[in-house]
């Protein structure tokens, strides 16, 4: 496998809004998804498909990944979401985001339909999938879901609907309503992250609805990055640079990682399995950790350049 596609920031954009879809490519997000699901009221879900197709095909997206979140498989809109958007956008669509995935069979259904469409339309590239783990059954089946299709490139932790499924007592930012020891969502996050890593796909952290609280978003993104997540959803353009920063190793971190890798390689070539550096032991595990940092740095460099400042 080559260098994975950068997913530090995934910006949500209502597919029903021509104005917001027109602005979406400029914010510098690694991925933008035009949302046909929660961001669209039932009355405009069908008309939003053509707006999404026009936005995907009629603009220069640069290196930003172009995605659409379809409606759930248990809705009347899902089937036509896939057919109409793929038929209209064709090779201008990189990723479909599948919400509320509960079992591997859910992914299989989308995979089969996409395969038929790609063959029928003669598409040059396979459309990738990202799947939302936002249901108790989906969380329990996360590993099977992550391994269900070679199209799956990322698992997304969805705290909002998971709160509903688990009957959690949380506020509008999915934080506990009372005192809770530690990170309220640590177990669920780790479940999603572990499944993603075991399957060799990316892990993307949940949205942070309180877009007027940049410090809170920065803190949440930093915690997710420390755990090992590759990126985080942004529900407002102002959150994009915060996510890009949190999931990009600093130049000092990259330089230190490169130094560790080079020192260990030289020692290994001399037949030494562990060395001392700055008063600490450095062995094979440390070298692999450093290699992870370098991989993240290269992946971040493949993402789009910073966008213009968002509207207030």
PDB file of C-alpha atoms in Angstrom:
ATOM      1  CA  UNK A   1       0.000   0.000   0.000  1.00  0.00           C
ATOM      2  CA  UNK A   2       1.145   3.531  -0.730  1.00  0.00           C
ATOM      3  CA  UNK A   3       0.854   6.558   1.488  1.00  0.00           C
ATOM      4  CA  UNK A   4      -2.756   6.766   2.773  1.00  0.00           C
ATOM      5  CA  UNK A   5      -4.915   9.729   1.810  1.00  0.00           C
ATOM      6  CA  UNK A   6      -4.892  12.562   4.305  1.00  0.00           C
ATOM      7  CA  UNK A   7      -7.984  12.829   6.514  1.00  0.00           C
ATOM      8  CA  UNK A   8      -6.950  15.304   9.207  1.00  0.00           C
ATOM      9  CA  UNK A   9     -10.095  17.360   8.654  1.00  0.00           C
ATOM     10  CA  UNK A  10     -13.427  16.252   7.196  1.00  0.00           C
ATOM     11  CA  UNK A  11     -15.736  19.207   6.637  1.00  0.00           C
ATOM     12  CA  UNK A  12     -19.513  18.692   6.666  1.00  0.00           C
ATOM     13  CA  UNK A  13     -21.499  20.765   4.151  1.00  0.00           C
ATOM     14  CA  UNK A  14     -25.293  20.649   3.640  1.00  0.00           C
ATOM     15  CA  UNK A  15     -25.894  19.294   0.152  1.00  0.00           C
ATOM     16  CA  UNK A  16     -29.097  21.325  -0.050  1.00  0.00           C
ATOM     17  CA  UNK A  17     -27.247  24.667   0.124  1.00  0.00           C
ATOM     18  CA  UNK A  18     -25.824  25.846  -3.214  1.00  0.00           C
ATOM     19  CA  UNK A  19     -24.062  28.730  -1.454  1.00  0.00           C
ATOM     20  CA  UNK A  20     -22.277  26.541   1.064  1.00  0.00           C
ATOM     21  CA  UNK A  21     -21.411  23.893  -1.516  1.00  0.00           C
ATOM     22  CA  UNK A  22     -19.830  26.601  -3.676  1.00  0.00           C
ATOM     23  CA  UNK A  23     -17.595  27.686  -0.791  1.00  0.00           C
ATOM     24  CA  UNK A  24     -16.659  24.199   0.359  1.00  0.00           C
ATOM     25  CA  UNK A  25     -13.491  23.698  -1.760  1.00  0.00           C
ATOM     26  CA  UNK A  26     -11.813  26.832  -0.425  1.00  0.00           C
ATOM     27  CA  UNK A  27     -11.496  26.016   3.283  1.00  0.00           C
ATOM     28  CA  UNK A  28      -8.462  23.736   3.084  1.00  0.00           C
ATOM     29  CA  UNK A  29     -10.122  20.594   4.439  1.00  0.00           C
ATOM     30  CA  UNK A  30      -8.553  17.271   3.502  1.00  0.00           C
ATOM     31  CA  UNK A  31     -12.039  15.934   2.747  1.00  0.00           C
ATOM     32  CA  UNK A  32     -15.363  17.683   2.224  1.00  0.00           C
ATOM     33  CA  UNK A  33     -18.565  15.689   2.369  1.00  0.00           C
ATOM     34  CA  UNK A  34     -21.804  17.037   0.957  1.00  0.00           C
ATOM     35  CA  UNK A  35     -24.397  15.793   3.391  1.00  0.00           C
ATOM     36  CA  UNK A  36     -27.653  14.306   2.153  1.00  0.00           C
ATOM     37  CA  UNK A  37     -28.509  12.856   5.542  1.00  0.00           C
ATOM     38  CA  UNK A  38     -28.845  14.834   8.777  1.00  0.00           C
ATOM     39  CA  UNK A  39     -28.137  18.234   7.171  1.00  0.00           C
ATOM     40  CA  UNK A  40     -31.091  17.906   4.776  1.00  0.00           C
ATOM     41  CA  UNK A  41     -34.732  18.043   5.785  1.00  0.00           C
ATOM     42  CA  UNK A  42     -36.920  15.304   4.231  1.00  0.00           C
ATOM     43  CA  UNK A  43     -38.547  17.754   1.810  1.00  0.00           C
ATOM     44  CA  UNK A  44     -35.223  18.654   0.162  1.00  0.00           C
ATOM     45  CA  UNK A  45     -33.337  15.346   0.283  1.00  0.00           C
ATOM     46  CA  UNK A  46     -34.172  14.463  -3.322  1.00  0.00           C
ATOM     47  CA  UNK A  47     -33.504  17.923  -4.779  1.00  0.00           C
ATOM     48  CA  UNK A  48     -30.207  18.106  -2.866  1.00  0.00           C
ATOM     49  CA  UNK A  49     -28.774  15.290  -4.991  1.00  0.00           C
ATOM     50  CA  UNK A  50     -28.531  17.474  -8.102  1.00  0.00           C
ATOM     51  CA  UNK A  51     -26.981  20.310  -6.085  1.00  0.00           C
ATOM     52  CA  UNK A  52     -24.347  17.886  -4.826  1.00  0.00           C
ATOM     53  CA  UNK A  53     -23.607  16.622  -8.336  1.00  0.00           C
ATOM     54  CA  UNK A  54     -23.225  20.164  -9.668  1.00  0.00           C
ATOM     55  CA  UNK A  55     -20.902  21.090  -6.803  1.00  0.00           C
ATOM     56  CA  UNK A  56     -18.750  17.990  -7.341  1.00  0.00           C
ATOM     57  CA  UNK A  57     -18.457  18.362 -11.106  1.00  0.00           C
ATOM     58  CA  UNK A  58     -18.527  22.131 -11.562  1.00  0.00           C
ATOM     59  CA  UNK A  59     -15.696  23.261  -9.264  1.00  0.00           C
ATOM     60  CA  UNK A  60     -11.953  22.879  -8.896  1.00  0.00           C
ATOM     61  CA  UNK A  61     -11.423  20.858  -5.718  1.00  0.00           C
ATOM     62  CA  UNK A  62      -7.658  20.654  -5.971  1.00  0.00           C
ATOM     63  CA  UNK A  63      -6.371  17.861  -3.732  1.00  0.00           C
ATOM     64  CA  UNK A  64      -9.441  17.916  -1.462  1.00  0.00           C
ATOM     65  CA  UNK A  65     -11.228  14.561  -1.355  1.00  0.00           C
ATOM     66  CA  UNK A  66     -14.810  14.853  -2.607  1.00  0.00           C
ATOM     67  CA  UNK A  67     -17.390  12.886  -0.661  1.00  0.00           C
ATOM     68  CA  UNK A  68     -21.127  12.540  -0.166  1.00  0.00           C
ATOM     69  CA  UNK A  69     -22.879  11.205   2.901  1.00  0.00           C
ATOM     70  CA  UNK A  70     -25.900   9.231   1.801  1.00  0.00           C
ATOM     71  CA  UNK A  71     -29.005   8.532   3.838  1.00  0.00           C
ATOM     72  CA  UNK A  72     -29.182   5.391   5.945  1.00  0.00           C
ATOM     73  CA  UNK A  73     -29.805   2.005   4.378  1.00  0.00           C
ATOM     74  CA  UNK A  74     -33.120   1.763   6.225  1.00  0.00           C
ATOM     75  CA  UNK A  75     -34.535   4.889   4.543  1.00  0.00           C
ATOM     76  CA  UNK A  76     -36.435   5.399   1.288  1.00  0.00           C
ATOM     77  CA  UNK A  77     -33.700   7.726  -0.029  1.00  0.00           C
ATOM     78  CA  UNK A  78     -30.544   5.614   0.206  1.00  0.00           C
ATOM     79  CA  UNK A  79     -30.853   3.601  -3.014  1.00  0.00           C
ATOM     80  CA  UNK A  80     -31.500   6.642  -5.212  1.00  0.00           C
ATOM     81  CA  UNK A  81     -28.872   8.696  -3.366  1.00  0.00           C
ATOM     82  CA  UNK A  82     -26.208   6.279  -4.575  1.00  0.00           C
ATOM     83  CA  UNK A  83     -27.554   5.817  -8.104  1.00  0.00           C
ATOM     84  CA  UNK A  84     -28.238   9.494  -8.852  1.00  0.00           C
ATOM     85  CA  UNK A  85     -25.077  10.923  -7.293  1.00  0.00           C
ATOM     86  CA  UNK A  86     -22.711   8.335  -8.777  1.00  0.00           C
ATOM     87  CA  UNK A  87     -24.364   8.537 -12.201  1.00  0.00           C
ATOM     88  CA  UNK A  88     -24.174  12.319 -12.171  1.00  0.00           C
ATOM     89  CA  UNK A  89     -20.779  12.873 -10.565  1.00  0.00           C
ATOM     90  CA  UNK A  90     -18.952   9.829 -11.960  1.00  0.00           C
ATOM     91  CA  UNK A  91     -15.183  10.271 -11.525  1.00  0.00           C
ATOM     92  CA  UNK A  92     -15.715  13.551  -9.625  1.00  0.00           C
ATOM     93  CA  UNK A  93     -16.718  11.539  -6.550  1.00  0.00           C
ATOM     94  CA  UNK A  94     -13.962  10.016  -4.407  1.00  0.00           C
ATOM     95  CA  UNK A  95     -15.791   8.718  -1.329  1.00  0.00           C
ATOM     96  CA  UNK A  96     -19.260   7.748  -0.160  1.00  0.00           C
ATOM     97  CA  UNK A  97     -19.884   7.986   3.578  1.00  0.00           C
ATOM     98  CA  UNK A  98     -22.338   5.377   4.836  1.00  0.00           C
ATOM     99  CA  UNK A  99     -24.144   6.314   8.075  1.00  0.00           C
ATOM    100  CA  UNK A 100     -25.455   4.092  10.854  1.00  0.00           C
ATOM    101  CA  UNK A 101     -23.658   0.945   9.724  1.00  0.00           C
ATOM    102  CA  UNK A 102     -24.624  -1.935  12.006  1.00  0.00           C
ATOM    103  CA  UNK A 103     -23.194  -5.025  10.300  1.00  0.00           C
ATOM    104  CA  UNK A 104     -20.717  -6.008   7.605  1.00  0.00           C
ATOM    105  CA  UNK A 105     -23.698  -6.852   5.388  1.00  0.00           C
ATOM    106  CA  UNK A 106     -24.651  -3.157   5.285  1.00  0.00           C
ATOM    107  CA  UNK A 107     -21.286  -2.361   3.704  1.00  0.00           C
ATOM    108  CA  UNK A 108     -21.549  -5.344   1.364  1.00  0.00           C
ATOM    109  CA  UNK A 109     -24.842  -4.016  -0.017  1.00  0.00           C
ATOM    110  CA  UNK A 110     -23.320  -0.630  -0.868  1.00  0.00           C
ATOM    111  CA  UNK A 111     -20.212  -2.305  -2.305  1.00  0.00           C
ATOM    112  CA  UNK A 112     -22.261  -4.493  -4.678  1.00  0.00           C
ATOM    113  CA  UNK A 113     -24.347  -1.551  -5.901  1.00  0.00           C
ATOM    114  CA  UNK A 114     -21.229   0.557  -6.491  1.00  0.00           C
ATOM    115  CA  UNK A 115     -19.544  -2.264  -8.397  1.00  0.00           C
ATOM    116  CA  UNK A 116     -22.544  -2.542 -10.710  1.00  0.00           C
ATOM    117  CA  UNK A 117     -22.629   1.221 -11.286  1.00  0.00           C
ATOM    118  CA  UNK A 118     -18.889   1.494 -11.914  1.00  0.00           C
ATOM    119  CA  UNK A 119     -19.074  -1.262 -14.530  1.00  0.00           C
ATOM    120  CA  UNK A 120     -22.175   0.196 -16.151  1.00  0.00           C
ATOM    121  CA  UNK A 121     -20.750   3.741 -16.310  1.00  0.00           C
ATOM    122  CA  UNK A 122     -17.179   2.716 -17.166  1.00  0.00           C
ATOM    123  CA  UNK A 123     -15.681   4.682 -14.298  1.00  0.00           C
ATOM    124  CA  UNK A 124     -11.900   4.969 -14.235  1.00  0.00           C
ATOM    125  CA  UNK A 125     -11.533   4.749 -10.435  1.00  0.00           C
ATOM    126  CA  UNK A 126     -13.208   2.800  -7.643  1.00  0.00           C
ATOM    127  CA  UNK A 127     -15.225   4.882  -5.219  1.00  0.00           C
ATOM    128  CA  UNK A 128     -14.013   4.429  -1.652  1.00  0.00           C
ATOM    129  CA  UNK A 129     -16.184   4.109   1.441  1.00  0.00           C
ATOM    130  CA  UNK A 130     -16.072   5.612   4.898  1.00  0.00           C
ATOM    131  CA  UNK A 131     -18.436   4.087   7.430  1.00  0.00           C
ATOM    132  CA  UNK A 132     -19.938   5.633  10.519  1.00  0.00           C
ATOM    133  CA  UNK A 133     -19.899   3.639  13.740  1.00  0.00           C
ATOM    134  CA  UNK A 134     -22.750   5.355  15.562  1.00  0.00           C
ATOM    135  CA  UNK A 135     -24.966   2.564  16.854  1.00  0.00           C
ATOM    136  CA  UNK A 136     -24.563   0.031  19.662  1.00  0.00           C
ATOM    137  CA  UNK A 137     -24.747  -2.881  17.222  1.00  0.00           C
ATOM    138  CA  UNK A 138     -22.266  -1.192  14.912  1.00  0.00           C
ATOM    139  CA  UNK A 139     -19.841  -0.605  17.774  1.00  0.00           C
ATOM    140  CA  UNK A 140     -20.075  -4.268  18.758  1.00  0.00           C
ATOM    141  CA  UNK A 141     -19.363  -5.267  15.131  1.00  0.00           C
ATOM    142  CA  UNK A 142     -16.745  -2.604  14.387  1.00  0.00           C
ATOM    143  CA  UNK A 143     -13.940  -4.978  13.409  1.00  0.00           C
ATOM    144  CA  UNK A 144     -16.114  -7.035  11.057  1.00  0.00           C
ATOM    145  CA  UNK A 145     -17.372  -3.804   9.508  1.00  0.00           C
ATOM    146  CA  UNK A 146     -13.851  -2.452   9.052  1.00  0.00           C
ATOM    147  CA  UNK A 147     -12.823  -5.664   7.270  1.00  0.00           C
ATOM    148  CA  UNK A 148     -16.019  -6.023   5.232  1.00  0.00           C
ATOM    149  CA  UNK A 149     -14.813  -4.492   1.960  1.00  0.00           C
ATOM    150  CA  UNK A 150     -11.585  -3.385   0.310  1.00  0.00           C
ATOM    151  CA  UNK A 151     -13.403  -0.134  -0.462  1.00  0.00           C
ATOM    152  CA  UNK A 152     -13.446   0.852   3.219  1.00  0.00           C
ATOM    153  CA  UNK A 153     -10.771   3.484   3.838  1.00  0.00           C
ATOM    154  CA  UNK A 154     -11.913   4.841   7.191  1.00  0.00           C
ATOM    155  CA  UNK A 155     -14.084   4.258  10.234  1.00  0.00           C
ATOM    156  CA  UNK A 156     -15.723   7.309  11.752  1.00  0.00           C
ATOM    157  CA  UNK A 157     -16.673   7.530  15.407  1.00  0.00           C
ATOM    158  CA  UNK A 158     -20.154   9.057  15.583  1.00  0.00           C
ATOM    159  CA  UNK A 159     -20.934  10.195  19.113  1.00  0.00           C
ATOM    160  CA  UNK A 160     -24.282  11.804  18.338  1.00  0.00           C
ATOM    161  CA  UNK A 161     -26.385   8.866  17.226  1.00  0.00           C
ATOM    162  CA  UNK A 162     -24.365   6.527  19.439  1.00  0.00           C
ATOM    163  CA  UNK A 163     -25.599   8.635  22.368  1.00  0.00           C
ATOM    164  CA  UNK A 164     -29.150   7.890  21.248  1.00  0.00           C
ATOM    165  CA  UNK A 165     -28.476   4.193  20.751  1.00  0.00           C
ATOM    166  CA  UNK A 166     -26.782   3.816  24.142  1.00  0.00           C
ATOM    167  CA  UNK A 167     -29.382   6.081  25.829  1.00  0.00           C
ATOM    168  CA  UNK A 168     -26.533   8.179  27.204  1.00  0.00           C
ATOM    169  CA  UNK A 169     -27.340  11.276  29.247  1.00  0.00           C
ATOM    170  CA  UNK A 170     -25.406  13.952  27.370  1.00  0.00           C
ATOM    171  CA  UNK A 171     -25.791  17.560  26.287  1.00  0.00           C
ATOM    172  CA  UNK A 172     -25.842  18.984  22.745  1.00  0.00           C
ATOM    173  CA  UNK A 173     -22.070  18.622  22.485  1.00  0.00           C
ATOM    174  CA  UNK A 174     -22.320  14.937  23.516  1.00  0.00           C
ATOM    175  CA  UNK A 175     -20.665  15.660  26.861  1.00  0.00           C
ATOM    176  CA  UNK A 176     -22.097  14.026  30.034  1.00  0.00           C
ATOM    177  CA  UNK A 177     -24.741  15.989  31.894  1.00  0.00           C
ATOM    178  CA  UNK A 178     -23.110  15.251  35.247  1.00  0.00           C
ATOM    179  CA  UNK A 179     -19.690  14.607  36.689  1.00  0.00           C
ATOM    180  CA  UNK A 180     -17.963  11.641  35.092  1.00  0.00           C
ATOM    181  CA  UNK A 181     -14.481  10.274  35.907  1.00  0.00           C
ATOM    182  CA  UNK A 182     -12.200  10.568  32.894  1.00  0.00           C
ATOM    183  CA  UNK A 183     -13.146  10.681  29.211  1.00  0.00           C
ATOM    184  CA  UNK A 184     -16.836   9.788  28.835  1.00  0.00           C
ATOM    185  CA  UNK A 185     -16.281   8.353  25.337  1.00  0.00           C
ATOM    186  CA  UNK A 186     -12.889   6.704  25.822  1.00  0.00           C
ATOM    187  CA  UNK A 187     -14.080   3.100  25.512  1.00  0.00           C
ATOM    188  CA  UNK A 188     -16.135   3.717  22.355  1.00  0.00           C
ATOM    189  CA  UNK A 189     -13.351   5.755  20.759  1.00  0.00           C
ATOM    190  CA  UNK A 190     -10.812   3.045  21.504  1.00  0.00           C
ATOM    191  CA  UNK A 191     -13.135   0.380  20.091  1.00  0.00           C
ATOM    192  CA  UNK A 192     -13.398   2.270  16.795  1.00  0.00           C
ATOM    193  CA  UNK A 193      -9.675   3.049  16.702  1.00  0.00           C
ATOM    194  CA  UNK A 194      -8.696  -0.551  17.464  1.00  0.00           C
ATOM    195  CA  UNK A 195     -10.998  -1.916  14.756  1.00  0.00           C
ATOM    196  CA  UNK A 196      -9.620   0.556  12.226  1.00  0.00           C
ATOM    197  CA  UNK A 197      -6.003  -0.253  13.022  1.00  0.00           C
ATOM    198  CA  UNK A 198      -6.632  -4.014  12.980  1.00  0.00           C
ATOM    199  CA  UNK A 199      -8.178  -3.643   9.515  1.00  0.00           C
ATOM    200  CA  UNK A 200      -5.503  -1.251   8.256  1.00  0.00           C
ATOM    201  CA  UNK A 201      -7.839   1.690   7.629  1.00  0.00           C
ATOM    202  CA  UNK A 202      -7.993   5.260   8.908  1.00  0.00           C
ATOM    203  CA  UNK A 203      -9.834   6.361  12.057  1.00  0.00           C
ATOM    204  CA  UNK A 204     -11.698   9.673  12.160  1.00  0.00           C
ATOM    205  CA  UNK A 205     -13.000  11.257  15.361  1.00  0.00           C
ATOM    206  CA  UNK A 206     -16.494  12.580  16.030  1.00  0.00           C
ATOM    207  CA  UNK A 207     -17.857  16.066  15.289  1.00  0.00           C
ATOM    208  CA  UNK A 208     -17.738  18.815  17.909  1.00  0.00           C
ATOM    209  CA  UNK A 209     -21.036  20.724  17.568  1.00  0.00           C
ATOM    210  CA  UNK A 210     -19.954  23.698  19.726  1.00  0.00           C
ATOM    211  CA  UNK A 211     -18.270  25.558  16.848  1.00  0.00           C
ATOM    212  CA  UNK A 212     -18.186  28.737  18.940  1.00  0.00           C
ATOM    213  CA  UNK A 213     -15.725  27.045  21.328  1.00  0.00           C
ATOM    214  CA  UNK A 214     -12.443  26.745  19.397  1.00  0.00           C
ATOM    215  CA  UNK A 215     -10.439  25.932  22.525  1.00  0.00           C
ATOM    216  CA  UNK A 216     -12.752  23.024  23.260  1.00  0.00           C
ATOM    217  CA  UNK A 217     -12.424  21.741  19.706  1.00  0.00           C
ATOM    218  CA  UNK A 218      -8.650  22.077  19.807  1.00  0.00           C
ATOM    219  CA  UNK A 219      -8.515  20.123  23.064  1.00  0.00           C
ATOM    220  CA  UNK A 220     -10.791  17.356  21.734  1.00  0.00           C
ATOM    221  CA  UNK A 221      -8.796  17.081  18.504  1.00  0.00           C
ATOM    222  CA  UNK A 222      -5.519  16.939  20.404  1.00  0.00           C
ATOM    223  CA  UNK A 223      -6.818  14.148  22.648  1.00  0.00           C
ATOM    224  CA  UNK A 224      -7.968  12.164  19.611  1.00  0.00           C
ATOM    225  CA  UNK A 225      -4.606  12.680  17.915  1.00  0.00           C
ATOM    226  CA  UNK A 226      -2.790  11.468  21.030  1.00  0.00           C
ATOM    227  CA  UNK A 227      -4.891   8.292  21.003  1.00  0.00           C
ATOM    228  CA  UNK A 228      -3.888   7.669  17.403  1.00  0.00           C
ATOM    229  CA  UNK A 229      -6.802   8.985  15.316  1.00  0.00           C
ATOM    230  CA  UNK A 230      -5.994  10.311  11.847  1.00  0.00           C
ATOM    231  CA  UNK A 231      -8.424  13.216  11.833  1.00  0.00           C
ATOM    232  CA  UNK A 232     -11.682  14.720  13.035  1.00  0.00           C
ATOM    233  CA  UNK A 233     -14.927  15.968  11.599  1.00  0.00           C
ATOM    234  CA  UNK A 234     -15.467  19.710  11.280  1.00  0.00           C
ATOM    235  CA  UNK A 235     -19.018  21.031  11.252  1.00  0.00           C
ATOM    236  CA  UNK A 236     -17.854  24.618  10.611  1.00  0.00           C
ATOM    237  CA  UNK A 237     -15.030  25.939   8.404  1.00  0.00           C
ATOM    238  CA  UNK A 238     -13.379  27.568  11.423  1.00  0.00           C
ATOM    239  CA  UNK A 239     -12.654  24.093  12.814  1.00  0.00           C
ATOM    240  CA  UNK A 240     -10.696  22.965   9.741  1.00  0.00           C
ATOM    241  CA  UNK A 241      -7.348  24.652  10.538  1.00  0.00           C
ATOM    242  CA  UNK A 242      -7.618  23.460  14.155  1.00  0.00           C
ATOM    243  CA  UNK A 243      -7.984  19.854  12.984  1.00  0.00           C
ATOM    244  CA  UNK A 244      -5.216  20.164  10.402  1.00  0.00           C
ATOM    245  CA  UNK A 245      -2.881  21.508  13.067  1.00  0.00           C
ATOM    246  CA  UNK A 246      -3.775  18.901  15.696  1.00  0.00           C
ATOM    247  CA  UNK A 247      -3.203  15.931  13.378  1.00  0.00           C
ATOM    248  CA  UNK A 248      -0.016  17.209  11.711  1.00  0.00           C
ATOM    249  CA  UNK A 249       3.307  16.505  13.434  1.00  0.00           C
ATOM    250  CA  UNK A 250       5.294  19.670  14.026  1.00  0.00           C
ATOM    251  CA  UNK A 251       8.554  20.174  12.158  1.00  0.00           C
ATOM    252  CA  UNK A 252      10.401  19.565  15.439  1.00  0.00           C
ATOM    253  CA  UNK A 253       8.537  16.277  15.981  1.00  0.00           C
ATOM    254  CA  UNK A 254       9.287  15.148  12.432  1.00  0.00           C
ATOM    255  CA  UNK A 255      12.969  16.083  12.755  1.00  0.00           C
ATOM    256  CA  UNK A 256      13.274  14.232  16.074  1.00  0.00           C
ATOM    257  CA  UNK A 257      11.570  11.170  14.576  1.00  0.00           C
ATOM    258  CA  UNK A 258      13.906  11.211  11.583  1.00  0.00           C
ATOM    259  CA  UNK A 259      16.894  11.436  13.912  1.00  0.00           C
ATOM    260  CA  UNK A 260      15.693   8.419  15.928  1.00  0.00           C
ATOM    261  CA  UNK A 261      15.127   6.334  12.799  1.00  0.00           C
ATOM    262  CA  UNK A 262      18.556   7.164  11.404  1.00  0.00           C
ATOM    263  CA  UNK A 263      20.351   6.524  14.711  1.00  0.00           C
ATOM    264  CA  UNK A 264      18.603   3.183  15.150  1.00  0.00           C
ATOM    265  CA  UNK A 265      19.315   2.092  11.584  1.00  0.00           C
ATOM    266  CA  UNK A 266      23.023   2.833  12.044  1.00  0.00           C
ATOM    267  CA  UNK A 267      23.082   0.927  15.331  1.00  0.00           C
ATOM    268  CA  UNK A 268      21.161  -1.979  13.808  1.00  0.00           C
ATOM    269  CA  UNK A 269      23.634  -2.164  10.939  1.00  0.00           C
ATOM    270  CA  UNK A 270      26.395  -2.526  13.534  1.00  0.00           C
ATOM    271  CA  UNK A 271      24.552  -5.379  15.209  1.00  0.00           C
ATOM    272  CA  UNK A 272      23.138  -3.354  18.122  1.00  0.00           C
ATOM    273  CA  UNK A 273      19.488  -3.874  19.064  1.00  0.00           C
ATOM    274  CA  UNK A 274      19.102  -0.946  21.471  1.00  0.00           C
ATOM    275  CA  UNK A 275      20.914   2.351  22.011  1.00  0.00           C
ATOM    276  CA  UNK A 276      20.923   5.191  24.495  1.00  0.00           C
ATOM    277  CA  UNK A 277      19.890   8.657  23.302  1.00  0.00           C
ATOM    278  CA  UNK A 278      19.340  11.765  25.440  1.00  0.00           C
ATOM    279  CA  UNK A 279      19.319   9.619  28.556  1.00  0.00           C
ATOM    280  CA  UNK A 280      16.667   7.207  27.260  1.00  0.00           C
ATOM    281  CA  UNK A 281      16.638   3.725  25.819  1.00  0.00           C
ATOM    282  CA  UNK A 282      15.811   3.524  22.111  1.00  0.00           C
ATOM    283  CA  UNK A 283      14.908   0.105  20.719  1.00  0.00           C
ATOM    284  CA  UNK A 284      12.906  -1.295  17.807  1.00  0.00           C
ATOM    285  CA  UNK A 285       9.561  -0.178  19.251  1.00  0.00           C
ATOM    286  CA  UNK A 286      10.809   3.417  19.531  1.00  0.00           C
ATOM    287  CA  UNK A 287      12.015   3.289  15.931  1.00  0.00           C
ATOM    288  CA  UNK A 288       8.576   2.099  14.794  1.00  0.00           C
ATOM    289  CA  UNK A 289       6.886   4.881  16.750  1.00  0.00           C
ATOM    290  CA  UNK A 290       9.183   7.376  15.057  1.00  0.00           C
ATOM    291  CA  UNK A 291       8.330   5.853  11.684  1.00  0.00           C
ATOM    292  CA  UNK A 292       4.635   6.428  12.456  1.00  0.00           C
ATOM    293  CA  UNK A 293       5.364  10.127  12.973  1.00  0.00           C
ATOM    294  CA  UNK A 294       7.150  10.334   9.623  1.00  0.00           C
ATOM    295  CA  UNK A 295       4.273   8.571   7.867  1.00  0.00           C
ATOM    296  CA  UNK A 296       1.794  11.038   9.375  1.00  0.00           C
ATOM    297  CA  UNK A 297       3.992  13.920   8.286  1.00  0.00           C
ATOM    298  CA  UNK A 298       4.145  12.661   4.692  1.00  0.00           C
ATOM    299  CA  UNK A 299       0.401  12.013   4.640  1.00  0.00           C
ATOM    300  CA  UNK A 300      -0.340  15.521   5.924  1.00  0.00           C
ATOM    301  CA  UNK A 301       1.877  16.977   3.206  1.00  0.00           C
ATOM    302  CA  UNK A 302      -0.350  15.321   0.591  1.00  0.00           C
ATOM    303  CA  UNK A 303      -3.397  17.248   1.800  1.00  0.00           C
ATOM    304  CA  UNK A 304      -4.597  20.623   0.467  1.00  0.00           C
ATOM    305  CA  UNK A 305      -2.975  23.900   1.384  1.00  0.00           C
ATOM    306  CA  UNK A 306      -4.646  26.101   3.985  1.00  0.00           C
ATOM    307  CA  UNK A 307      -7.834  27.750   2.840  1.00  0.00           C
ATOM    308  CA  UNK A 308      -8.903  31.365   3.131  1.00  0.00           C
ATOM    309  CA  UNK A 309     -10.238  32.611   6.449  1.00  0.00           C
ATOM    310  CA  UNK A 310     -13.822  31.424   7.050  1.00  0.00           C
ATOM    311  CA  UNK A 311     -16.769  33.747   7.420  1.00  0.00           C
ATOM    312  CA  UNK A 312     -17.625  34.800  10.944  1.00  0.00           C
TER     313      UNK A 312
END
